[in-house]
CSV table of C-alpha atoms in Angstrom, one decimal:
chain,number,residue,atom,x,y,z
S,137,MET,CA,-18.3,27.9,12.6
S,138,PRO,CA,-15.6,27.3,10.0
S,139,THR,CA,-14.7,23.7,9.4
S,140,ASP,CA,-11.1,22.7,8.6
S,141,ILE,CA,-10.4,20.4,5.7
S,142,THR,CA,-7.5,18.1,6.7
S,143,MET,CA,-5.3,15.6,5.0
S,144,PRO,CA,-7.0,12.3,5.9
S,145,LYS,CA,-5.2,9.1,6.9
S,146,LEU,CA,-6.2,6.8,4.1
S,147,SER,CA,-4.0,3.8,4.9
S,148,ASP,CA,-2.3,2.3,7.9
S,149,THR,CA,1.1,3.2,6.6
S,150,MET,CA,0.3,6.7,5.4
S,151,THR,CA,2.1,9.6,7.1
S,152,GLU,CA,1.6,12.3,4.4
S,153,GLY,CA,-0.2,12.8,1.1
S,154,ARG,CA,0.0,14.9,-2.0
S,155,LEU,CA,-2.9,17.2,-3.0
S,156,VAL,CA,-3.5,16.3,-6.7
S,157,SER,CA,-6.2,18.9,-7.4
S,158,TRP,CA,-9.0,21.0,-6.0
S,159,LYS,CA,-12.5,20.3,-7.4
S,160,LYS,CA,-14.0,23.4,-5.9
S,161,SER,CA,-12.9,27.1,-6.1
S,162,VAL,CA,-12.7,29.6,-3.3
S,163,GLY,CA,-16.1,31.1,-2.8
S,164,GLU,CA,-18.0,28.1,-4.2
S,165,GLN,CA,-20.9,26.6,-2.3
S,166,ILE,CA,-20.2,23.1,-1.0
S,167,GLU,CA,-22.7,20.5,0.2
S,168,ARG,CA,-21.8,17.8,2.7
S,169,GLY,CA,-20.6,14.6,0.8
S,170,GLU,CA,-19.5,16.5,-2.4
S,171,ILE,CA,-16.1,15.8,-3.8
S,172,ILE,CA,-13.9,18.8,-3.1
S,173,ALA,CA,-10.4,17.5,-3.9
S,174,GLU,CA,-8.2,14.6,-5.0
S,175,VAL,CA,-5.3,13.4,-2.8
S,176,GLU,CA,-2.6,10.9,-3.6
S,177,THR,CA,-1.4,8.4,-1.0
S,178,ASP,CA,1.6,6.1,-1.3
S,179,LYS,CA,-0.7,3.6,-3.1
S,180,ALA,CA,-3.5,5.3,-4.9
S,181,THR,CA,-5.3,8.5,-5.8
S,182,MET,CA,-8.5,9.1,-3.7
S,183,GLU,CA,-11.4,11.6,-3.8
S,184,LEU,CA,-11.8,13.7,-0.7
S,185,GLU,CA,-15.4,14.4,0.4
S,186,ALA,CA,-16.7,17.4,2.3
S,187,PHE,CA,-17.8,16.7,5.9
S,188,ALA,CA,-19.7,19.9,6.2
S,189,SER,CA,-21.8,22.3,4.0
S,190,GLY,CA,-20.9,25.9,3.4
S,191,VAL,CA,-18.6,28.0,1.2
S,192,LEU,CA,-15.0,27.1,0.4
S,193,ALA,CA,-13.3,29.9,2.2
S,194,GLU,CA,-9.6,29.0,1.9
S,195,GLN,CA,-7.3,26.7,-0.1
S,196,ARG,CA,-4.1,26.6,2.0
S,197,VAL,CA,-2.3,24.0,-0.1
S,198,LYS,CA,-1.5,24.1,-3.8
S,199,PRO,CA,-1.9,21.1,-6.1
S,200,GLY,CA,1.3,19.1,-6.1
S,201,GLU,CA,2.3,19.9,-2.5
S,202,MET,CA,3.0,17.2,0.1
S,203,VAL,CA,1.1,17.5,3.3
S,204,ALA,CA,1.4,15.7,6.6
S,205,VAL,CA,-1.6,13.6,7.7
S,206,GLY,CA,-4.0,15.8,9.8
S,207,ALA,CA,-2.6,19.1,8.4
S,208,VAL,CA,-5.2,21.7,7.3
S,209,ILE,CA,-5.4,22.0,3.6
S,210,GLY,CA,-8.4,24.3,3.4
S,211,VAL,CA,-11.4,25.8,5.2
S,212,ILE,CA,-15.1,25.6,4.7
S,213,GLY,CA,-16.9,28.6,6.2
S,214,GLY,CA,-20.6,28.9,7.1
S,215,GLY,CA,-22.8,31.3,5.2
S,216,GLY,CA,-20.9,34.6,5.0
S,217,GLU,CA,-18.5,33.5,7.8
S,218,ALA,CA,-14.9,34.6,7.4
S,219,PRO,CA,-12.3,32.1,8.6
S,220,PRO,CA,-9.5,33.2,10.9
S,221,PRO,CA,-6.2,34.1,9.2
S,222,ALA,CA,-4.0,31.0,8.5
S,223,GLY,CA,-1.4,31.9,11.0
S,224,GLU,CA,-3.8,33.0,13.8
S,225,LYS,CA,-3.9,30.6,16.8
S,226,PRO,CA,-7.3,29.8,18.3
S,227,ALA,CA,-8.2,31.6,21.6
S,228,PRO,CA,-7.3,29.5,24.6
S,229,PRO,CA,-10.3,28.0,26.6
S,230,PRO,CA,-11.5,29.8,29.7
S,231,GLU,CA,-9.3,29.2,32.7
S,232,GLY,CA,-10.5,26.2,34.6
S,233,ALA,CA,-12.4,24.8,31.7
S,234,ARG,CA,-12.1,21.0,31.9
S,235,GLN,CA,-11.2,19.0,28.8
S,236,PRO,CA,-13.4,16.0,28.2
S,237,PRO,CA,-11.7,12.7,28.8
S,238,ALA,CA,-10.3,10.9,25.8
S,239,GLU,CA,-12.4,8.1,24.5
S,240,PRO,CA,-10.9,4.6,25.0
S,241,PRO,CA,-9.9,2.8,21.8
S,242,ALA,CA,-12.6,0.5,20.5
S,243,PRO,CA,-11.9,-3.1,21.2
S,244,GLU,CA,-10.9,-5.3,18.3
S,245,ARG,CA,-13.7,-7.7,17.3
S,246,ALA,CA,-12.8,-11.4,17.0
S,247,GLY,CA,-12.1,-12.5,13.5
S,248,GLU,CA,-11.9,-8.9,12.2
S,249,VAL,CA,-8.9,-8.1,10.0
S,250,PRO,CA,-7.1,-5.5,12.0
S,251,GLU,CA,-6.5,-2.2,10.2
S,252,ARG,CA,-3.0,-2.1,11.6
S,253,VAL,CA,-1.4,-5.1,13.2
S,254,MET,CA,2.3,-4.5,12.7
S,255,GLU,CA,3.4,-0.9,13.1
S,256,LEU,CA,5.6,0.3,10.3
S,257,PRO,CA,8.0,3.1,11.2
S,258,GLY,CA,6.4,6.6,11.1
S,259,GLU,CA,7.9,9.8,10.0
S,260,GLU,CA,11.3,10.1,11.6
S,261,GLN,CA,11.7,12.9,14.1
S,262,PRO,CA,13.8,15.8,12.9
S,263,SER,CA,17.3,16.0,14.5
S,264,PRO,CA,18.0,18.8,16.9
S,265,VAL,CA,18.1,22.1,15.1
S,266,SER,CA,21.7,23.1,14.2
S,267,ALA,CA,23.1,26.5,13.7
S,268,GLY,CA,21.4,28.3,10.8
S,269,HIS,CA,18.3,26.1,10.9
S,270,SER,CA,14.9,27.5,12.1
S,271,ASP,CA,12.1,25.6,13.7
S,272,ASP,CA,9.7,28.2,12.3
S,273,THR,CA,10.4,27.3,8.7
S,274,LYS,CA,7.1,26.2,7.1
S,275,ALA,CA,7.5,23.0,5.1
S,276,ALA,CA,5.8,19.6,4.8
S,277,PRO,CA,7.5,16.6,6.5
S,278,ALA,CA,8.6,15.2,3.2
S,279,VAL,CA,10.3,18.5,2.3
S,280,ARG,CA,12.1,18.6,5.6
S,281,ARG,CA,13.2,15.0,5.2
S,282,LEU,CA,14.6,15.7,1.7
S,283,ALA,CA,16.4,18.8,3.1
S,284,ARG,CA,18.0,16.7,5.9
S,285,GLU,CA,19.1,14.1,3.4
S,286,GLN,CA,20.7,16.7,1.1
S,287,GLY,CA,22.2,18.8,3.9
S,288,VAL,CA,20.1,21.9,3.1
S,289,ASP,CA,19.3,24.6,5.6
S,290,LEU,CA,15.6,25.4,4.8
S,291,ALA,CA,16.2,28.9,6.0
S,292,ARG,CA,18.1,29.5,2.8
S,293,VAL,CA,15.3,28.3,0.5
S,294,ALA,CA,12.7,30.8,-0.7
S,295,GLY,CA,9.2,29.4,-0.3
S,296,SER,CA,6.5,30.1,-2.9
S,297,GLY,CA,3.6,28.5,-1.0
S,298,PRO,CA,1.0,30.2,1.2
S,299,ASP,CA,2.6,32.4,3.9
S,300,GLY,CA,6.0,31.6,2.4
S,301,ARG,CA,5.6,27.8,2.9
S,302,ILE,CA,8.4,25.9,1.2
S,303,LEU,CA,7.1,23.5,-1.4
S,304,GLN,CA,8.9,20.5,-2.8
S,305,GLU,CA,9.5,22.2,-6.1
S,306,ASP,CA,11.1,25.1,-4.2
S,307,LEU,CA,13.6,22.8,-2.6
S,308,GLU,CA,14.2,21.0,-6.0
S,309,ARG,CA,15.0,24.3,-7.7
S,310,TYR,CA,17.4,25.2,-4.9
S,311,LEU,CA,19.1,21.8,-5.2
S,312,ALA,CA,19.4,22.2,-9.0
S,313,LYS,CA,20.9,25.6,-8.7
S,314,ARG,CA,23.3,24.4,-6.0
S,315,ASP,CA,24.5,21.6,-8.3
S,316,GLU,CA,25.0,23.9,-11.2
S,317,GLU,CA,27.0,26.4,-9.2
S,318,GLY,CA,28.9,23.9,-7.0
S,319,THR,CA,29.1,24.0,-3.3
S,320,ALA,CA,31.1,26.7,-1.5
S,321,GLY,CA,33.9,24.3,-0.8
S,322,GLY,CA,34.3,23.5,-4.5
S,323,ALA,CA,33.0,20.0,-4.3
S,324,PRO,CA,31.7,18.9,-7.8
S,325,ALA,CA,28.0,18.4,-8.4
S,326,ALA,CA,26.8,14.8,-8.6
S,327,ALA,CA,27.4,13.2,-12.0
S,328,ALA,CA,24.4,12.9,-14.2
S,329,GLY,CA,22.8,9.5,-14.0
S,330,GLU,CA,24.2,8.8,-10.5
S,331,GLY,CA,20.8,8.6,-8.9
S,332,GLU,CA,17.2,9.7,-9.1
S,333,PRO,CA,14.5,10.4,-6.5
S,334,LEU,CA,12.1,7.6,-5.7
S,335,THR,CA,8.6,7.8,-7.0
S,336,ARG,CA,5.9,7.6,-4.3
S,337,MET,CA,5.1,4.0,-5.3
S,338,ARG,CA,8.7,2.9,-5.3
S,339,GLY,CA,9.2,4.7,-1.9
S,340,ALA,CA,6.2,2.9,-0.4
S,341,ILE,CA,7.6,-0.5,-1.7
S,342,ALA,CA,11.0,0.3,-0.3
S,343,LYS,CA,9.6,1.2,3.1
S,344,VAL,CA,7.2,-1.8,3.4
S,345,THR,CA,9.6,-4.5,2.1
S,346,GLY,CA,12.6,-3.1,3.9
S,347,GLU,CA,10.8,-3.2,7.2
S,348,ALA,CA,9.4,-6.7,6.5
S,349,TRP,CA,12.9,-8.0,5.7
S,350,ARG,CA,14.3,-6.5,8.8
S,351,THR,CA,11.6,-7.6,11.2
S,352,ILE,CA,10.0,-10.8,9.9
S,353,PRO,CA,12.0,-14.1,10.3
S,354,HIS,CA,11.3,-15.6,6.8
S,355,PHE,CA,11.6,-19.3,5.9
S,356,TYR,CA,10.9,-20.9,2.6
S,357,GLU,CA,9.4,-24.1,1.2
S,358,THR,CA,9.1,-25.1,-2.4
S,359,VAL,CA,7.0,-27.8,-4.1
S,360,GLU,CA,6.6,-28.9,-7.7
S,361,ILE,CA,3.0,-29.4,-8.8
S,362,ASP,CA,1.7,-31.6,-11.6
S,363,MET,CA,-0.5,-29.3,-13.7
S,364,LYS,CA,-1.7,-31.7,-16.3
S,365,GLU,CA,-5.3,-31.6,-15.2
S,366,ALA,CA,-5.2,-27.8,-14.5
S,367,VAL,CA,-3.9,-27.2,-18.1
S,368,GLU,CA,-6.9,-29.1,-19.4
S,369,ILE,CA,-9.3,-27.1,-17.2
S,370,VAL,CA,-7.9,-23.8,-18.4
S,371,ARG,CA,-8.0,-24.9,-22.0
S,372,GLU,CA,-11.7,-26.1,-21.8
S,373,LEU,CA,-12.8,-22.9,-20.1
S,374,LYS,CA,-11.2,-20.6,-22.6
S,375,GLY,CA,-13.8,-18.9,-24.8
S,376,SER,CA,-16.7,-20.3,-22.7
S,377,GLY,CA,-17.4,-17.0,-21.0
S,378,HIS,CA,-16.0,-18.4,-17.8
S,379,ASP,CA,-12.3,-18.1,-18.7
S,380,ALA,CA,-9.8,-18.7,-15.9
S,381,THR,CA,-6.0,-18.4,-15.6
S,382,TYR,CA,-3.5,-20.4,-13.7
S,383,ASN,CA,-3.4,-17.5,-11.3
S,384,ASP,CA,-7.2,-17.8,-10.7
S,385,LEU,CA,-6.8,-21.5,-10.1
S,386,THR,CA,-4.0,-20.9,-7.6
S,387,ILE,CA,-6.1,-18.2,-5.7
S,388,ARG,CA,-9.1,-20.6,-5.5
S,389,ALA,CA,-6.9,-23.5,-4.4
S,390,ALA,CA,-5.1,-21.3,-1.8
S,391,ALA,CA,-8.5,-20.2,-0.4
S,392,MET,CA,-9.6,-23.8,0.0
S,393,ALA,CA,-6.3,-24.8,1.6
S,394,LEU,CA,-6.3,-21.8,4.0
S,395,GLY,CA,-9.7,-22.9,5.3
S,396,SER,CA,-8.0,-26.1,6.5
S,397,PHE,CA,-4.9,-24.3,7.8
S,398,PRO,CA,-6.0,-21.1,9.5
S,399,LEU,CA,-2.6,-20.1,10.9
S,400,MET,CA,-1.5,-19.4,7.3
S,401,ASN,CA,-4.3,-16.8,7.2
S,402,ALA,CA,-3.2,-15.1,10.4
S,403,SER,CA,-1.2,-12.1,11.5
S,404,PHE,CA,1.5,-11.5,14.1
S,405,ALA,CA,0.7,-8.7,16.4
S,406,ALA,CA,3.2,-7.9,19.2
S,407,ASP,CA,2.5,-10.6,21.8
S,408,ARG,CA,-0.3,-12.5,20.0
S,409,ILE,CA,-1.4,-14.1,16.8
S,410,VAL,CA,-4.6,-12.8,15.2
S,411,ARG,CA,-6.6,-15.4,13.2
S,412,HIS,CA,-8.9,-14.0,10.5
S,413,ASP,CA,-12.2,-15.6,9.6
S,414,ALA,CA,-12.3,-13.8,6.2
S,415,ILE,CA,-9.9,-15.1,3.5
S,416,ASN,CA,-8.8,-12.0,1.6
S,417,ILE,CA,-6.2,-12.9,-1.0
S,418,GLY,CA,-4.0,-10.2,-2.6
S,419,PHE,CA,-2.4,-10.8,-6.0
S,420,ALA,CA,0.5,-8.7,-7.3
S,421,VAL,CA,-0.1,-6.7,-10.5
S,422,ALA,CA,3.0,-5.3,-12.2
S,423,MET,CA,3.1,-1.6,-13.0
S,424,ASP,CA,5.5,0.6,-15.0
S,425,ASP,CA,7.0,2.0,-11.8
S,426,GLY,CA,6.3,-0.8,-9.3
S,427,LEU,CA,3.4,-3.0,-8.4
S,428,GLN,CA,0.0,-2.9,-6.7
S,429,VAL,CA,-1.6,-5.7,-4.7
S,430,PRO,CA,-5.4,-5.7,-5.2
S,431,VAL,CA,-7.3,-7.9,-2.8
S,432,VAL,CA,-10.0,-10.4,-3.6
S,433,LYS,CA,-12.2,-10.2,-0.5
S,434,GLY,CA,-14.1,-13.2,0.9
S,435,CYS,CA,-12.4,-15.8,-1.2
S,436,GLN,CA,-13.8,-18.6,1.0
S,437,GLY,CA,-17.3,-17.9,-0.4
S,438,LEU,CA,-16.3,-17.3,-4.1
S,439,SER,CA,-16.4,-19.8,-7.0
S,440,LEU,CA,-13.6,-20.0,-9.5
S,441,ALA,CA,-15.6,-18.0,-12.0
S,442,GLU,CA,-16.3,-15.3,-9.5
S,443,ILE,CA,-12.6,-15.1,-8.5
S,444,ALA,CA,-11.7,-14.9,-12.2
S,445,ARG,CA,-14.1,-11.9,-12.8
S,446,GLN,CA,-12.7,-10.2,-9.7
S,447,THR,CA,-9.0,-10.5,-10.8
S,448,VAL,CA,-9.7,-9.2,-14.3
S,449,ARG,CA,-11.6,-6.2,-12.9
S,450,LEU,CA,-9.1,-5.4,-10.1
S,451,ALA,CA,-6.1,-5.8,-12.4
S,452,GLU,CA,-7.6,-3.4,-15.0
S,453,ARG,CA,-8.3,-0.8,-12.3
S,454,ALA,CA,-4.8,-1.1,-10.9
S,455,ARG,CA,-3.2,-0.6,-14.3
S,456,SER,CA,-5.4,2.3,-15.1
S,457,GLY,CA,-4.7,4.1,-11.8
S,458,ALA,CA,-8.3,3.9,-10.8
S,459,ILE,CA,-7.8,1.4,-7.9
S,460,THR,CA,-9.1,2.6,-4.5
S,461,GLN,CA,-7.6,2.2,-1.1
S,462,GLU,CA,-10.4,-0.2,-0.1
S,463,GLU,CA,-9.5,-2.4,-3.0
S,464,ILE,CA,-5.8,-2.8,-2.0
S,465,SER,CA,-6.4,-3.1,1.8
S,466,GLY,CA,-7.4,-5.9,4.2
S,467,GLY,CA,-5.4,-8.7,2.6
S,468,THR,CA,-4.7,-11.8,4.8
S,469,PHE,CA,-2.6,-13.8,2.4
S,470,SER,CA,-0.8,-12.9,-0.9
S,471,ILE,CA,0.2,-14.5,-4.2
S,472,SER,CA,2.9,-13.2,-6.5
S,473,ASN,CA,3.0,-14.8,-9.9
S,474,LEU,CA,5.9,-14.4,-12.3
S,475,GLY,CA,5.1,-17.4,-14.4
S,476,MET,CA,4.0,-15.2,-17.4
S,477,PHE,CA,7.6,-13.9,-17.5
S,478,GLY,CA,9.1,-17.4,-17.8
S,479,ILE,CA,10.4,-17.5,-14.2
S,480,ASP,CA,10.7,-21.1,-13.0
S,481,GLU,CA,10.8,-20.3,-9.2
S,482,PHE,CA,11.5,-17.4,-6.8
S,483,ALA,CA,10.9,-16.3,-3.3
S,484,ALA,CA,8.8,-13.3,-2.3
S,485,VAL,CA,8.9,-11.0,0.6
S,486,ILE,CA,6.0,-11.2,3.1
S,487,LEU,CA,3.6,-8.3,3.1
S,488,PRO,CA,3.1,-7.2,6.7
S,489,PRO,CA,1.1,-8.0,8.7
S,490,GLN,CA,0.4,-11.2,6.8
S,491,ALA,CA,2.0,-14.4,7.8
S,492,ALA,CA,2.8,-15.8,4.4
S,493,ILE,CA,3.1,-15.2,0.6
S,494,LEU,CA,3.1,-17.7,-2.2
S,495,ALA,CA,5.5,-17.1,-5.1
S,496,VAL,CA,4.3,-18.9,-8.3
S,497,GLY,CA,6.5,-19.8,-11.2
S,498,ALA,CA,5.8,-20.8,-14.8
S,499,VAL,CA,3.8,-23.8,-16.0
S,500,ALA,CA,6.3,-25.6,-18.2
S,501,GLU,CA,7.4,-29.0,-19.4
S,502,ARG,CA,10.0,-30.5,-17.1
S,503,PRO,CA,11.4,-34.0,-16.8
S,504,ALA,CA,9.5,-36.2,-14.3
S,505,VAL,CA,9.4,-39.8,-13.3
S,506,ARG,CA,6.0,-41.6,-13.8
S,507,ASP,CA,5.7,-45.3,-13.1
S,508,GLY,CA,9.4,-45.7,-13.3
S,509,HIS,CA,9.7,-43.9,-16.7
S,510,LEU,CA,11.2,-40.5,-17.5
S,511,VAL,CA,8.6,-38.4,-19.1
S,512,ALA,CA,7.9,-34.7,-20.0
S,513,ALA,CA,5.3,-33.3,-17.6
S,514,LYS,CA,3.6,-30.0,-17.3
S,515,THR,CA,4.6,-28.8,-13.8
S,516,MET,CA,4.5,-25.5,-11.8
S,517,ARG,CA,6.9,-24.7,-8.9
S,518,VAL,CA,5.6,-22.6,-6.0
S,519,THR,CA,7.6,-21.3,-3.0
S,520,LEU,CA,5.9,-20.4,0.2
S,521,SER,CA,7.5,-17.6,2.3
S,522,CYS,CA,6.4,-17.9,6.0
S,523,ASP,CA,6.7,-15.9,9.2
S,524,HIS,CA,8.4,-18.2,11.6
S,525,ARG,CA,6.8,-16.3,14.5
S,526,VAL,CA,3.4,-17.6,13.4
S,527,VAL,CA,4.0,-21.0,11.7
S,528,ASP,CA,6.6,-23.7,11.7
S,529,GLY,CA,8.0,-25.8,8.9
S,530,ALA,CA,5.8,-28.9,9.3
S,531,TYR,CA,2.6,-26.9,9.4
S,532,ALA,CA,3.6,-25.0,6.3
S,533,ALA,CA,4.5,-28.2,4.6
S,534,ARG,CA,1.1,-29.7,5.3
S,535,PHE,CA,-0.5,-26.5,3.8
S,536,LEU,CA,1.6,-26.9,0.7
S,537,GLY,CA,0.6,-30.5,0.4
S,538,GLU,CA,-3.1,-29.6,0.5
S,539,LEU,CA,-2.6,-26.8,-2.0
S,540,ARG,CA,-0.8,-29.3,-4.3
S,541,ARG,CA,-3.6,-31.9,-3.9
S,542,ILE,CA,-6.2,-29.4,-4.9
S,543,LEU,CA,-4.3,-28.1,-7.9
S,544,GLU,CA,-3.6,-31.6,-9.1
S,545,ASN,CA,-7.3,-32.4,-8.8
S,546,PRO,CA,-8.9,-29.1,-10.1
S,547,VAL,CA,-12.3,-30.7,-10.3
S,548,LEU,CA,-12.4,-30.1,-6.6
S,549,MET,CA,-12.5,-26.3,-7.4
S,550,LEU,CA,-15.5,-26.7,-9.6
S,551,VAL,CA,-17.9,-28.1,-7.0
């Protein structure tokens, strides 16, 4: 029997994806497990494996087209088997045939990082069809959304995709032509430079941070940490083959402190708080058009040197675009460091479903009082953003106190 190739759900926030390229041509033999296509999510580009052997019988989606999760993008046929036409509906089951009961969802195992704890808003439902709009118009959800935002009746747009499907570039051409000609009412086209469409990465950031800001009751606490000993550790390790940065030290110290304050390593989920045994710390990596948050998994069992190697590897993969969904998923706590840009202190937005994020500023000389004398001291300011549904101020303050104690005594991280 033919096997449908569908757009997979590769992250808990993914509602649609873009087909980047086909790796097989129609008529080519495919073996189960072979890479047949590349798809782009809102976070990364992933390879799509075949789940059946056979011949690639159809490519229903062109490279560059946006597709809803679960939509059929191609068909694998058995030996010499012809797939049904794209528009043909499958024959209904015999009358009286009983559908098997749906399987109950698998129970969540204690200590396991939930794949989805806080639901982010899914694709908004289309508004009732107004005059001139057709429910039968073939277009991906992203194209429909853009059409709604721009006030476009998709029935007026000529589609160049399979079976007349309207692609994003079709709609963009229509909008460009409309702007050039002006609307029927004589309204002027938008002035150049007035706005630009969001990239997929910027759109994902807008969605996640916007929802976090609306739904998570943030509170903030800031401490200043004496980094004299940490500066010496970084200097001594430089060139030794075990180099470490201030960010690596902070990740290691945070992992140790989280072990003593497990609520900081938890998630809020509807009517409960989920604690995680694994300490998986994400760290923000700046990109040209946004940021990625690779995750160092199992930090509770990693040495400083192992953490340093992981951060170098993951940051390089993020900047090169080779990062995988697995490498940016499953975080239980996050760190955002802007110290390298000379930022003294700032507050970061919590990344759902995590309960906290640590914003790290620059290590710099600042005035400090030591034994009654005013001196110049190397210090670093950190600000902890917390979800008040999970932790309270005193608990967060004790966590910050432990973090400061470890960073001011970095030898604790070397044992």
